[in-house]
Tab-separated table of C-alpha atoms in Angstrom:
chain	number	residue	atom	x	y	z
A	16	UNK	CA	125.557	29.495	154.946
A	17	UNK	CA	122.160	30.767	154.204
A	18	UNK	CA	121.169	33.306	151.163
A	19	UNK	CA	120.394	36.660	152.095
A	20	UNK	CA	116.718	37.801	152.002
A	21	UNK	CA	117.772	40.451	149.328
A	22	UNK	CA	119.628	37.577	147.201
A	23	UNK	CA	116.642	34.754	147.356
A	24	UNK	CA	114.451	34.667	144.676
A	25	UNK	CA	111.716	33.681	147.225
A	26	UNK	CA	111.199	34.425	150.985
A	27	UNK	CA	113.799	32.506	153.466
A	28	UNK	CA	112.333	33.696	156.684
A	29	UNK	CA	109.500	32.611	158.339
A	30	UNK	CA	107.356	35.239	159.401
A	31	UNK	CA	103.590	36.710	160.065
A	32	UNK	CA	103.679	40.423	158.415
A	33	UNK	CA	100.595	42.779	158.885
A	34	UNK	CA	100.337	45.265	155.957
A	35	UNK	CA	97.819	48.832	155.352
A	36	UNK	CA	97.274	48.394	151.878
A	37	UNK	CA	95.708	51.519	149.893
A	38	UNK	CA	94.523	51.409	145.947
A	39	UNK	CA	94.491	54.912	144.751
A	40	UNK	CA	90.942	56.874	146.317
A	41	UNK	CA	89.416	53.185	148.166
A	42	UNK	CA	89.523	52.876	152.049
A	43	UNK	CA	92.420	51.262	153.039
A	44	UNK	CA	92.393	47.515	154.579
A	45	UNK	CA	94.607	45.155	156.228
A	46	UNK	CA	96.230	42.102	154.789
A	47	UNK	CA	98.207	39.271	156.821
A	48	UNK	CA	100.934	37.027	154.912
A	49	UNK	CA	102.751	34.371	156.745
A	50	UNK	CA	105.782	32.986	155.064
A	51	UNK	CA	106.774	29.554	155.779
A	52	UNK	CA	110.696	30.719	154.867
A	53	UNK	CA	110.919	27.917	152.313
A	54	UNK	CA	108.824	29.617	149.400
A	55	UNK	CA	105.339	29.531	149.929
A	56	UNK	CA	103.557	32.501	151.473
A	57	UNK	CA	99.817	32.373	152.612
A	58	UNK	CA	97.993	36.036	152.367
A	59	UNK	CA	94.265	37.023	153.610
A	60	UNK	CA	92.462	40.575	153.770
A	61	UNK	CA	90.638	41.890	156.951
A	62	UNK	CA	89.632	39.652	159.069
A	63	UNK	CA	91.317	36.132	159.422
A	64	UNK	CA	88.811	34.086	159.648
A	65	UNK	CA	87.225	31.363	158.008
A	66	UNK	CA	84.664	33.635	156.002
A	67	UNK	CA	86.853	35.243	153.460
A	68	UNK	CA	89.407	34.456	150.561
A	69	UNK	CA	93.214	33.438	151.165
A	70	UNK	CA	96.014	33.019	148.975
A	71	UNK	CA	98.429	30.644	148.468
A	72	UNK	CA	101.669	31.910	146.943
A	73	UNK	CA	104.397	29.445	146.001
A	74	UNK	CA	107.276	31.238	144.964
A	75	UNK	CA	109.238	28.226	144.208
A	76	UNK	CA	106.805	26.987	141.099
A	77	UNK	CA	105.223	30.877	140.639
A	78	UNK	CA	102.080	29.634	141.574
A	79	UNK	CA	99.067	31.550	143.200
A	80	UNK	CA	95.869	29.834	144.179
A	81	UNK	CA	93.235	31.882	145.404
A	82	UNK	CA	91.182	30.021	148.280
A	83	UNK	CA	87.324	30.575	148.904
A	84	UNK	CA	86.627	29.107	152.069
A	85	UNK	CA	82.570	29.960	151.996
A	86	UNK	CA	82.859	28.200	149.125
A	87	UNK	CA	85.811	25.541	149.320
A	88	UNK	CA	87.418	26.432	145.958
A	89	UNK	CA	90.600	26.872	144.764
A	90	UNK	CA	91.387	28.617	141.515
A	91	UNK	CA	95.500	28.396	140.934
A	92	UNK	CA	97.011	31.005	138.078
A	93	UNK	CA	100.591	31.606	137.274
A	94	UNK	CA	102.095	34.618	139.576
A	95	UNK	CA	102.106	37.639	137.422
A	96	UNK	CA	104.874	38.815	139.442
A	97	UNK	CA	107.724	36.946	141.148
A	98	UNK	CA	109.272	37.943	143.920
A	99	UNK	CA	111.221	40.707	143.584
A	100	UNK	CA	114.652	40.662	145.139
A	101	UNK	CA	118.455	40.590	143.608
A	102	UNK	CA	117.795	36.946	142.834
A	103	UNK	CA	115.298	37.686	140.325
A	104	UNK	CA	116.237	41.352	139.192
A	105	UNK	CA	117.742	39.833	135.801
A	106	UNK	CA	114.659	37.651	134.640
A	107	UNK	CA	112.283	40.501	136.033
A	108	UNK	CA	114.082	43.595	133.959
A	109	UNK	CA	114.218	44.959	137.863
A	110	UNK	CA	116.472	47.863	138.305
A	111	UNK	CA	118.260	48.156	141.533
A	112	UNK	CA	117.374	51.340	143.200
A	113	UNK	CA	120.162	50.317	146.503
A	114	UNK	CA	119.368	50.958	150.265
A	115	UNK	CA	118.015	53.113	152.535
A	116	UNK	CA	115.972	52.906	155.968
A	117	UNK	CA	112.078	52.587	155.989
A	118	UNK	CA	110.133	52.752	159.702
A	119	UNK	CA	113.765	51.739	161.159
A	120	UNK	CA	114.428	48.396	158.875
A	121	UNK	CA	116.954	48.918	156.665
A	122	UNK	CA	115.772	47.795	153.458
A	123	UNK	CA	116.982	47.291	149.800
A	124	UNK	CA	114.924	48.325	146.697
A	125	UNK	CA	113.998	47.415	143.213
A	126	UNK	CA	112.063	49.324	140.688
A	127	UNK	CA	109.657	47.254	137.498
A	128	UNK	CA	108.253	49.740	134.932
A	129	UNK	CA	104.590	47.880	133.880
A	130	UNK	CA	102.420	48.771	131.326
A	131	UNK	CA	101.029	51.635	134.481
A	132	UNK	CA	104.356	53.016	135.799
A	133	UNK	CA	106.711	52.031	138.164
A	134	UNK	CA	106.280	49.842	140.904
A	135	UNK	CA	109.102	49.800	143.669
A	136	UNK	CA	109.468	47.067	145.954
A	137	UNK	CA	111.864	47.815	149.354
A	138	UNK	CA	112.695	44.162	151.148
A	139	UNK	CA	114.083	44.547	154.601
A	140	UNK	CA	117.104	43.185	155.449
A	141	UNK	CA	116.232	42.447	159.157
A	142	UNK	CA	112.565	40.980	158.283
A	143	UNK	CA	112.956	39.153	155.187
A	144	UNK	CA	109.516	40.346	154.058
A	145	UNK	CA	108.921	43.692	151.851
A	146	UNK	CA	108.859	46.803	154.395
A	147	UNK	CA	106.705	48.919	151.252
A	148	UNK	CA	105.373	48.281	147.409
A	149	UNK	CA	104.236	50.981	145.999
A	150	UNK	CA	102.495	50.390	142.310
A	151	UNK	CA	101.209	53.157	139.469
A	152	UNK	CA	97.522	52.674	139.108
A	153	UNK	CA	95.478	53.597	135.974
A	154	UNK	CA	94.638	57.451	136.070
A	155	UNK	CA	97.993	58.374	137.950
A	156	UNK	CA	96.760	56.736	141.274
A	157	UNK	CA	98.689	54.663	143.215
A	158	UNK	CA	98.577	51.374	145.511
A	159	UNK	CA	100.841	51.335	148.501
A	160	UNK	CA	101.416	48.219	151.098
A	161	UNK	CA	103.290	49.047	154.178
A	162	UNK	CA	104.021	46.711	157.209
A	163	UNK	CA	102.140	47.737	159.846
A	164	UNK	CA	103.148	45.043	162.329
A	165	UNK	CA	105.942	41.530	162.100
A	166	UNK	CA	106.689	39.096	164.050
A	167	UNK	CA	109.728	36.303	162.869
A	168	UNK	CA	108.798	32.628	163.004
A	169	UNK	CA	105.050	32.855	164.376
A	170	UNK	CA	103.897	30.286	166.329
A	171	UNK	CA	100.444	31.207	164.753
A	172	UNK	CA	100.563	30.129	161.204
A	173	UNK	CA	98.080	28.659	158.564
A	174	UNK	CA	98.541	25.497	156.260
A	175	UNK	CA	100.951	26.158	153.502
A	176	UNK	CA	99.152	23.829	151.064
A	177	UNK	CA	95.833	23.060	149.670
A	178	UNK	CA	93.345	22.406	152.012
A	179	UNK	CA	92.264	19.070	151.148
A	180	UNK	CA	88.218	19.377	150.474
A	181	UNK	CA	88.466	21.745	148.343
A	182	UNK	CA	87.648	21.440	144.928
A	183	UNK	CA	89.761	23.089	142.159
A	184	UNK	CA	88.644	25.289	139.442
């Protein structure tokens, strides 16, 4: 029997999410992650092209390696956050904040006090992807990402791992 999405201390689903993300006063922009339902996730801002900078999450080693494609580097760094879920609430200091309905997924939420505030993290049930984050900026602002758009098991998707001429920081 497979975990539940709000049990897994990584994404199980395959899916292509479409978030607005807003930082306190800054315009907001779009961000794309496509989840591969085995751990790794792959995330880009605006456009998805091969002009800008990707990540590559892998939940299952908490690694993040930021891709520049103008450039063909990688840089990896350890995640500063796992991902937060029921599977990861006790190594995290997460407190369970239970369930409630966001945009018409049903969703279940966890809350991390950081050295800023609280940051609250709602996981839907039906998507397997987070439905809203919301994070306490410096100076009482806030950051919010909020699908915007999902589809389960894209046929569109990107390369999981390391593009192979790239060079690593």
């Amino acid at each position: 029997m497979q975990q539940e999405p709000c049990c897994a201390s990584f994404p199980i689903k395959p899916f292509k999410a479409v978030y607005e993300y807003k930082a306190g006063d800054s315009p907001a922009t779009k961000q794309t992650w496509f989840s591969d339902g085995k751990g790794k996730v792959v995330t880009s801002e605006g456009a998805s092209d091969s002009s800008g900078v990707s990540t590559l999450v892998d939940y299952a080693t908490n690694e993040s390696t930021v891709l520049d494609s103008k450039n063909k580097t990688a840089q990896a760094v350890k995640l500063a956050t796992p991902w937060i879920s029921n599977g990861t609430c006790e190594e995290t200091n997460a407190t369970i904040l239970g369930a409630k309905t966001i945009d018409g997924h049903p969703c279940k939420g966890w809350k991390l006090t950081g050295t800023n505030g609280d940051s609250e993290y709602w996981l839907g049930e039906d998507t397997g992807c987070y439905v809203l984050i919301s994070s306490a900026l410096p100076d009482n602002k806030t950051a919010v990402l909020k699908l915007i758009d999902y589809q389960s098991a894209p046929a569109e998707h990107p390369n999981f791992d390391l593009p192979k001429d790239y060079k690593t920081k």
